Amino acid sequence: MGKTTAVGHILLCLELLACFSQSKGDEIKGMFVFGSSLVDNGNNNFLHDSLAKADFLPYGIDFPQGPSGRFTNGKNVVDLLAQMLKLPHLIPPFSDPSTKGSRVIHGVNFASGASGILDETGFVARQVITLNQQIRNFEEITLPELEQQLGCKSEVLKDYLFVVGTGGNDYSFNYFLGRGGNNVTLQAFTANLTNSLSLQLKKLYTLGARKFVLMSVNPLGCYPMLNAVRNGSRCIEALNQAATLFNDGLKSLIDVAKSDMPNSNLVFVNSYKIISDIIENPSSKGFTDANNECCEVVPSAQLGGSGTLCKQGGKTCSDRNAHVFFDGLHPTEAVNVEIATKAFTSYLQTDVYPINVQQLAKLKL
């Protein structure tokens, strides 16, 4: 063996040892988050033309740092999961210029409010970061930075959770607004969605992702933004059926992934059921209002007079912990606590399938 070859071999061994030492045990090093406003930690704050923003009060009224771009009164589900995983800090948004260097070591949030699985879904908000672009941002900018920080290649990604929460906007602000084309059936539109998402997950897999947490679409027909068109009924069944159709397809991706993405593990979090159970029997979880938004909302002509987002500086309800929804679409922190707790600890496969997030975190790959 030549001297140069021997030195190269030693350096390679040292690099592998460094990677191995950083992936010891069953600890999760961090999270990479992709999706829409339900998991956005502030990326849309940096989009000049976006109409989907939450960087003003009353958003963040119960968040330690105040308004941050999270579409709720306090913490969202990924914040709470990060705490349960004992990560050293909340996951920073990709679009924040300070999210670089050592700040990427414990993960980055790429999610963008009003985005969907399909590129065209964000048209209502004028400017969003599409899911495809979120994945490109991870591949082209964050992943090289992470490898530079850790001194090794993408083998390290097996120590990270990849959380994906998207799909609802593709129905609420695309298909049911007629954007999908009137000749497209709900089944065909849903099949296209799940197929597109499957390809996006495979892309993350080829980059090194191995542990995935897939959030279901919530009960779309129960959102307060639909109150004006509900005609007294609690929820609009057609919208909930669309969500159920998508969720069934999403859950089936987990079984298919066993052959399509060897050595990967995917968990499906059924936030649809968790929220539906609360709406069905609010008092069982300490809630008193499952129908109305907590904050004063901006009326929208598209939604028959109801609104989606809180009015800037507007009023809020007195007991935010007793409301299921903070604005016309997004759950309160109290509901996010219910979702995250069940995602992390439940052993019921109707809540989380096939295992919970805590078990996923401890899996040795």
CSV table of C-alpha atoms in Angstrom, one decimal:
chain,number,residue,atom,x,y,z
A,1,MET,CA,0.0,0.0,0.0
A,2,GLY,CA,1.5,3.4,-1.0
A,3,LYS,CA,2.0,6.2,1.5
A,4,THR,CA,-0.7,8.4,-0.1
A,5,THR,CA,-3.2,5.5,-0.2
A,6,ALA,CA,-2.5,4.7,3.5
A,7,VAL,CA,-3.0,8.3,4.6
A,8,GLY,CA,-6.3,8.4,2.6
A,9,HIS,CA,-7.4,5.1,4.2
A,10,ILE,CA,-6.6,6.5,7.7
A,11,LEU,CA,-8.5,9.7,7.0
A,12,LEU,CA,-11.5,7.7,5.8
A,13,CYS,CA,-11.5,5.6,8.9
A,14,LEU,CA,-11.3,8.7,11.1
A,15,GLU,CA,-14.3,10.2,9.3
A,16,LEU,CA,-16.3,7.1,9.7
A,17,LEU,CA,-15.4,6.9,13.4
A,18,ALA,CA,-16.5,10.5,13.8
A,19,CYS,CA,-19.8,9.8,12.2
A,20,PHE,CA,-20.3,6.7,14.3
A,21,SER,CA,-19.5,8.6,17.5
A,22,GLN,CA,-22.1,11.2,16.6
A,23,SER,CA,-24.8,8.6,16.1
A,24,LYS,CA,-24.4,6.6,19.3
A,25,GLY,CA,-27.3,5.0,21.1
A,26,ASP,CA,-30.9,5.7,20.4
A,27,GLU,CA,-30.8,9.5,20.5
A,28,ILE,CA,-32.5,11.7,17.9
A,29,LYS,CA,-30.2,14.5,17.0
A,30,GLY,CA,-32.8,16.7,15.4
A,31,MET,CA,-35.8,17.2,13.1
A,32,PHE,CA,-36.3,18.4,9.6
A,33,VAL,CA,-39.8,19.7,9.0
A,34,PHE,CA,-41.7,20.0,5.7
A,35,GLY,CA,-45.3,21.1,5.0
A,36,SER,CA,-47.8,23.8,5.5
A,37,SER,CA,-49.0,26.3,8.2
A,38,LEU,CA,-49.8,23.6,10.7
A,39,VAL,CA,-46.0,23.1,11.1
A,40,ASP,CA,-44.6,26.4,9.8
A,41,ASN,CA,-42.2,28.0,12.4
A,42,GLY,CA,-41.9,31.3,10.7
A,43,ASN,CA,-40.7,30.8,7.1
A,44,ASN,CA,-43.5,33.0,5.6
A,45,ASN,CA,-42.3,35.9,7.7
A,46,PHE,CA,-39.6,36.3,5.1
A,47,LEU,CA,-41.8,36.1,2.0
A,48,HIS,CA,-42.5,39.7,1.0
A,49,ASP,CA,-45.6,39.1,-1.1
A,50,SER,CA,-47.2,36.3,1.0
A,51,LEU,CA,-50.7,36.8,2.3
A,52,ALA,CA,-50.3,33.8,4.7
A,53,LYS,CA,-48.5,35.3,7.6
A,54,ALA,CA,-48.8,35.0,11.4
A,55,ASP,CA,-46.0,37.3,12.6
A,56,PHE,CA,-48.4,39.6,14.5
A,57,LEU,CA,-50.6,39.5,17.6
A,58,PRO,CA,-52.7,37.8,18.6
A,59,TYR,CA,-50.7,35.0,17.0
A,60,GLY,CA,-48.0,34.0,19.5
A,61,ILE,CA,-49.9,35.6,22.4
A,62,ASP,CA,-49.0,32.5,24.6
A,63,PHE,CA,-45.6,31.8,22.9
A,64,PRO,CA,-42.5,32.8,25.0
A,65,GLN,CA,-41.1,35.0,22.3
A,66,GLY,CA,-44.5,36.4,21.2
A,67,PRO,CA,-45.5,36.4,17.5
A,68,SER,CA,-43.0,34.2,15.6
A,69,GLY,CA,-44.9,33.2,12.4
A,70,ARG,CA,-46.5,30.2,14.0
A,71,PHE,CA,-50.2,29.9,13.1
A,72,THR,CA,-51.5,29.4,16.6
A,73,ASN,CA,-51.6,31.1,20.0
A,74,GLY,CA,-48.5,29.2,21.4
A,75,LYS,CA,-46.5,26.2,20.3
A,76,ASN,CA,-47.3,24.0,17.3
A,77,VAL,CA,-47.0,20.2,17.1
A,78,VAL,CA,-43.3,20.2,15.9
A,79,ASP,CA,-42.3,22.5,18.8
A,80,LEU,CA,-43.9,20.1,21.3
A,81,LEU,CA,-42.4,17.0,19.6
A,82,ALA,CA,-39.0,18.7,19.8
A,83,GLN,CA,-39.4,19.2,23.5
A,84,MET,CA,-40.5,15.6,24.0
A,85,LEU,CA,-37.4,14.5,22.1
A,86,LYS,CA,-35.4,16.7,24.5
A,87,LEU,CA,-33.8,18.6,21.7
A,88,PRO,CA,-31.8,21.6,23.0
A,89,HIS,CA,-33.9,24.2,21.3
A,90,LEU,CA,-36.9,24.7,19.0
A,91,ILE,CA,-36.3,24.1,15.3
A,92,PRO,CA,-35.4,27.3,13.4
A,93,PRO,CA,-37.0,28.3,10.2
A,94,PHE,CA,-35.0,27.9,7.0
A,95,SER,CA,-35.7,31.4,5.7
A,96,ASP,CA,-34.3,33.1,8.7
A,97,PRO,CA,-30.8,34.4,7.6
A,98,SER,CA,-29.4,33.3,11.0
A,99,THR,CA,-30.3,29.6,10.3
A,100,LYS,CA,-26.8,28.5,9.2
A,101,GLY,CA,-23.6,27.1,10.7
A,102,SER,CA,-24.1,25.4,14.0
A,103,ARG,CA,-27.8,26.4,14.1
A,104,VAL,CA,-28.7,23.6,11.6
A,105,ILE,CA,-27.2,20.8,13.7
A,106,HIS,CA,-30.5,20.0,15.5
A,107,GLY,CA,-32.6,20.4,12.4
A,108,VAL,CA,-34.3,23.0,10.2
A,109,ASN,CA,-38.0,23.8,9.5
A,110,PHE,CA,-38.7,24.3,5.8
A,111,ALA,CA,-42.6,24.4,6.1
A,112,SER,CA,-44.5,27.3,4.5
A,113,GLY,CA,-48.1,28.4,5.3
A,114,ALA,CA,-50.6,28.0,2.5
A,115,SER,CA,-48.4,25.6,0.6
A,116,GLY,CA,-49.5,22.1,-0.5
A,117,ILE,CA,-48.2,18.9,-2.1
A,118,LEU,CA,-48.9,20.4,-5.5
A,119,ASP,CA,-46.9,23.5,-6.7
A,120,GLU,CA,-50.1,25.3,-7.8
A,121,THR,CA,-51.9,25.1,-4.4
A,122,GLY,CA,-50.3,28.2,-2.9
A,123,PHE,CA,-51.9,30.6,-5.5
A,124,VAL,CA,-54.4,31.9,-2.9
A,125,ALA,CA,-51.6,33.3,-0.8
A,126,ARG,CA,-49.7,34.8,-3.8
A,127,GLN,CA,-46.3,33.6,-2.5
A,128,VAL,CA,-45.4,30.4,-0.7
A,129,ILE,CA,-42.5,27.9,-0.6
A,130,THR,CA,-43.8,24.8,-2.4
A,131,LEU,CA,-43.1,21.4,-1.0
A,132,ASN,CA,-40.8,20.6,-4.0
A,133,GLN,CA,-38.9,23.8,-3.3
A,134,GLN,CA,-38.7,23.0,0.5
A,135,ILE,CA,-37.0,19.7,-0.4
A,136,ARG,CA,-34.6,21.5,-2.8
A,137,ASN,CA,-33.7,23.9,-0.1
A,138,PHE,CA,-32.9,21.0,2.1
A,139,GLU,CA,-30.9,19.2,-0.6
A,140,GLU,CA,-29.0,22.2,-2.0
A,141,ILE,CA,-28.4,24.4,1.0
A,142,THR,CA,-29.0,22.8,4.4
A,143,LEU,CA,-27.7,19.2,3.8
A,144,PRO,CA,-24.2,20.4,2.6
A,145,GLU,CA,-24.1,22.8,5.5
A,146,LEU,CA,-25.0,20.0,8.0
A,147,GLU,CA,-22.4,17.7,6.5
A,148,GLN,CA,-19.8,20.4,6.8
A,149,GLN,CA,-20.8,21.0,10.5
A,150,LEU,CA,-20.7,17.3,11.4
A,151,GLY,CA,-17.7,16.4,9.2
A,152,CYS,CA,-19.4,13.5,7.6
A,153,LYS,CA,-21.8,12.6,4.8
A,154,SER,CA,-25.5,11.9,4.8
A,155,GLU,CA,-25.2,8.7,6.8
A,156,VAL,CA,-25.9,11.0,9.8
A,157,LEU,CA,-29.5,11.6,8.6
A,158,LYS,CA,-30.6,8.3,10.2
A,159,ASP,CA,-30.4,10.1,13.5
A,160,TYR,CA,-32.9,12.7,12.4
A,161,LEU,CA,-36.7,12.7,12.2
A,162,PHE,CA,-38.3,13.9,9.0
A,163,VAL,CA,-41.7,15.4,9.8
A,164,VAL,CA,-44.1,16.0,6.9
A,165,GLY,CA,-47.4,17.8,7.5
A,166,THR,CA,-49.2,18.8,4.3
A,167,GLY,CA,-52.2,18.0,2.0
A,168,GLY,CA,-55.1,19.9,3.5
A,169,ASN,CA,-54.5,23.0,1.5
A,170,ASP,CA,-54.5,21.0,-1.7
A,171,TYR,CA,-58.2,20.4,-1.0
A,172,SER,CA,-59.4,23.6,0.8
A,173,PHE,CA,-57.6,26.1,-1.4
A,174,ASN,CA,-57.2,24.1,-4.6
A,175,TYR,CA,-59.6,21.3,-5.5
A,176,PHE,CA,-62.7,22.7,-3.7
A,177,LEU,CA,-62.1,26.1,-5.2
A,178,GLY,CA,-62.2,24.6,-8.6
A,179,ARG,CA,-58.4,24.8,-9.3
A,180,GLY,CA,-58.1,21.1,-10.0
A,181,GLY,CA,-60.4,21.3,-13.0
A,182,ASN,CA,-64.1,20.5,-12.9
A,183,ASN,CA,-63.5,17.2,-14.8
A,184,VAL,CA,-61.2,15.8,-12.2
A,185,THR,CA,-62.8,13.4,-9.8
A,186,LEU,CA,-62.0,13.5,-6.1
A,187,GLN,CA,-60.5,10.0,-6.3
A,188,ALA,CA,-58.3,11.0,-9.3
A,189,PHE,CA,-57.2,14.2,-7.5
A,190,THR,CA,-56.4,12.3,-4.3
A,191,ALA,CA,-54.5,9.6,-6.2
A,192,ASN,CA,-52.4,12.3,-7.8
A,193,LEU,CA,-51.7,13.9,-4.4
A,194,THR,CA,-50.6,10.6,-2.8
A,195,ASN,CA,-48.5,9.6,-5.8
A,196,SER,CA,-46.8,13.1,-5.8
A,197,LEU,CA,-46.1,12.9,-2.0
A,198,SER,CA,-44.8,9.4,-2.4
A,199,LEU,CA,-42.2,10.6,-4.9
A,200,GLN,CA,-41.3,13.5,-2.6
A,201,LEU,CA,-40.7,11.1,0.3
A,202,LYS,CA,-38.6,8.9,-1.9
A,203,LYS,CA,-36.5,12.0,-2.8
A,204,LEU,CA,-35.8,12.6,0.9
A,205,TYR,CA,-35.0,8.9,1.2
A,206,THR,CA,-32.4,9.0,-1.5
A,207,LEU,CA,-30.8,12.0,0.3
A,208,GLY,CA,-30.5,9.8,3.4
A,209,ALA,CA,-33.7,10.2,5.4
A,210,ARG,CA,-34.7,7.0,7.2
A,211,LYS,CA,-37.2,8.0,9.9
A,212,PHE,CA,-40.4,9.8,8.8
A,213,VAL,CA,-43.4,11.2,10.7
A,214,LEU,CA,-46.3,11.8,8.4
A,215,MET,CA,-49.1,14.0,9.8
A,216,SER,CA,-52.6,13.3,8.6
A,217,VAL,CA,-54.9,15.9,7.1
A,218,ASN,CA,-57.2,17.3,9.7
A,219,PRO,CA,-61.0,17.2,9.5
A,220,LEU,CA,-61.3,19.9,6.9
A,221,GLY,CA,-65.1,20.1,7.0
A,222,CYS,CA,-65.1,21.2,10.7
A,223,TYR,CA,-63.0,24.4,10.4
A,224,PRO,CA,-64.6,27.5,11.8
A,225,MET,CA,-63.9,29.3,8.5
A,226,LEU,CA,-66.8,27.3,7.1
A,227,ASN,CA,-69.3,28.4,9.7
A,228,ALA,CA,-71.1,30.7,7.3
A,229,VAL,CA,-71.8,27.9,4.8
A,230,ARG,CA,-72.4,25.0,7.3
A,231,ASN,CA,-76.2,25.6,7.6
A,232,GLY,CA,-76.2,24.6,11.2
A,233,SER,CA,-74.4,21.3,10.8
A,234,ARG,CA,-71.3,20.7,12.8
A,235,CYS,CA,-69.1,19.7,9.8
A,236,ILE,CA,-69.3,19.5,6.0
A,237,GLU,CA,-69.2,15.9,5.3
A,238,ALA,CA,-67.9,16.1,1.7
A,239,LEU,CA,-64.7,17.9,2.9
A,240,ASN,CA,-64.2,15.3,5.7
A,241,GLN,CA,-64.6,12.5,3.2
A,242,ALA,CA,-61.9,14.0,1.0
A,243,ALA,CA,-59.6,14.2,4.1
A,244,THR,CA,-60.4,10.6,5.0
A,245,LEU,CA,-59.7,9.5,1.4
A,246,PHE,CA,-56.3,11.2,1.5
A,247,ASN,CA,-55.4,9.9,5.0
A,248,ASP,CA,-56.2,6.3,3.9
A,249,GLY,CA,-53.8,6.7,1.0
A,250,LEU,CA,-51.2,8.3,3.2
A,251,LYS,CA,-51.4,5.4,5.7
A,252,SER,CA,-51.1,2.9,2.9
A,253,LEU,CA,-47.8,4.6,1.8
A,254,ILE,CA,-46.3,3.3,5.1
A,255,ASP,CA,-46.9,-0.3,4.1
A,256,VAL,CA,-45.7,0.2,0.6
A,257,ALA,CA,-42.5,1.9,1.8
A,258,LYS,CA,-41.3,-1.4,3.3
A,259,SER,CA,-40.4,-2.5,-0.2
A,260,ASP,CA,-39.9,0.8,-1.9
A,261,MET,CA,-37.6,2.4,0.7
A,262,PRO,CA,-35.6,-0.4,2.5
A,263,ASN,CA,-34.5,0.2,6.0
A,264,SER,CA,-36.8,3.2,6.4
A,265,ASN,CA,-39.4,3.6,9.1
A,266,LEU,CA,-42.5,5.7,8.7
A,267,VAL,CA,-45.1,6.7,11.3
A,268,PHE,CA,-48.6,8.0,10.5
A,269,VAL,CA,-50.0,10.4,13.1
A,270,ASN,CA,-53.8,10.4,12.9
A,271,SER,CA,-54.5,14.0,13.9
A,272,TYR,CA,-57.8,13.7,12.0
A,273,LYS,CA,-59.1,11.3,14.5
A,274,ILE,CA,-57.5,13.0,17.5
A,275,ILE,CA,-59.2,16.3,16.6
A,276,SER,CA,-62.5,14.7,15.5
A,277,ASP,CA,-62.7,12.9,18.9
A,278,ILE,CA,-62.3,16.3,20.7
A,279,ILE,CA,-64.9,17.9,18.5
A,280,GLU,CA,-67.3,15.0,19.1
A,281,ASN,CA,-66.9,15.3,22.9
A,282,PRO,CA,-65.1,18.5,23.8
A,283,SER,CA,-65.7,18.4,27.6
A,284,SER,CA,-63.9,15.1,27.9
A,285,LYS,CA,-60.6,16.9,27.2
A,286,GLY,CA,-61.5,20.1,28.9
A,287,PHE,CA,-62.7,22.1,25.9
A,288,THR,CA,-65.9,24.2,25.8
A,289,ASP,CA,-65.9,25.5,22.2
A,290,ALA,CA,-65.2,23.2,19.2
A,291,ASN,CA,-67.0,25.3,16.6
A,292,ASN,CA,-65.8,28.9,16.7
A,293,GLU,CA,-62.4,30.6,16.3
A,294,CYS,CA,-60.8,32.1,19.4
A,295,CYS,CA,-59.5,35.2,17.6
A,296,GLU,CA,-61.2,37.9,15.7
A,297,VAL,CA,-60.8,36.9,12.0
A,298,VAL,CA,-60.6,38.9,8.8
A,299,PRO,CA,-63.7,38.1,6.7
A,300,SER,CA,-63.1,36.5,3.3
A,301,ALA,CA,-65.4,36.8,0.3
A,302,GLN,CA,-64.1,33.4,-0.9
A,303,LEU,CA,-65.4,31.7,2.3
A,304,GLY,CA,-68.9,33.2,2.3
A,305,GLY,CA,-68.0,35.9,4.8
A,306,SER,CA,-66.0,33.7,7.3
A,307,GLY,CA,-62.3,34.2,7.7
A,308,THR,CA,-59.2,32.1,8.0
A,309,LEU,CA,-56.6,34.3,9.7
A,310,CYS,CA,-56.7,36.4,12.8
A,311,LYS,CA,-57.2,40.2,12.4
A,312,GLN,CA,-53.9,42.0,13.2
A,313,GLY,CA,-54.2,43.3,16.8
A,314,GLY,CA,-57.7,41.8,17.1
A,315,LYS,CA,-59.4,40.4,20.1
A,316,THR,CA,-59.1,36.9,21.4
A,317,CYS,CA,-61.3,34.7,23.6
A,318,SER,CA,-60.7,34.8,27.3
A,319,ASP,CA,-59.9,31.1,27.8
A,320,ARG,CA,-57.7,30.0,24.9
A,321,ASN,CA,-57.2,26.6,26.4
A,322,ALA,CA,-60.9,25.9,26.1
A,323,HIS,CA,-61.1,26.5,22.4
A,324,VAL,CA,-60.3,23.8,19.8
A,325,PHE,CA,-59.5,26.4,17.1
A,326,PHE,CA,-57.4,29.6,17.4
A,327,ASP,CA,-58.3,31.1,14.0
A,328,GLY,CA,-60.6,29.9,11.2
A,329,LEU,CA,-58.4,26.9,10.4
A,330,HIS,CA,-55.5,26.3,12.9
A,331,PRO,CA,-55.8,24.5,16.3
A,332,THR,CA,-54.9,26.1,19.6
A,333,GLU,CA,-51.8,25.1,21.5
A,334,ALA,CA,-54.0,23.1,23.8
A,335,VAL,CA,-55.1,20.9,20.8
A,336,ASN,CA,-51.5,20.7,19.6
A,337,VAL,CA,-50.6,19.3,23.0
A,338,GLU,CA,-53.2,16.6,22.6
A,339,ILE,CA,-51.9,15.7,19.1
A,340,ALA,CA,-48.2,15.7,20.1
A,341,THR,CA,-48.8,13.7,23.3
A,342,LYS,CA,-50.7,11.0,21.4
A,343,ALA,CA,-48.1,11.0,18.6
A,344,PHE,CA,-45.3,10.5,21.1
A,345,THR,CA,-46.9,8.1,23.6
A,346,SER,CA,-50.0,6.4,22.3
A,347,TYR,CA,-50.0,2.6,21.7
A,348,LEU,CA,-53.3,2.7,19.8
A,349,GLN,CA,-52.9,2.2,16.1
A,350,THR,CA,-56.0,4.3,15.5
A,351,ASP,CA,-53.9,7.3,16.9
A,352,VAL,CA,-50.5,6.5,15.5
A,353,TYR,CA,-49.5,3.7,13.1
A,354,PRO,CA,-47.7,1.3,13.2
A,355,ILE,CA,-45.7,2.6,16.2
A,356,ASN,CA,-45.5,5.9,18.1
A,357,VAL,CA,-42.8,8.7,17.6
A,358,GLN,CA,-41.0,7.8,20.8
A,359,GLN,CA,-40.6,4.2,19.6
A,360,LEU,CA,-39.5,5.4,16.2
A,361,ALA,CA,-36.9,7.6,17.8
A,362,LYS,CA,-35.4,4.7,19.7
A,363,LEU,CA,-35.3,2.3,16.7
A,364,LYS,CA,-31.7,1.3,15.8
A,365,LEU,CA,-31.1,1.3,12.0
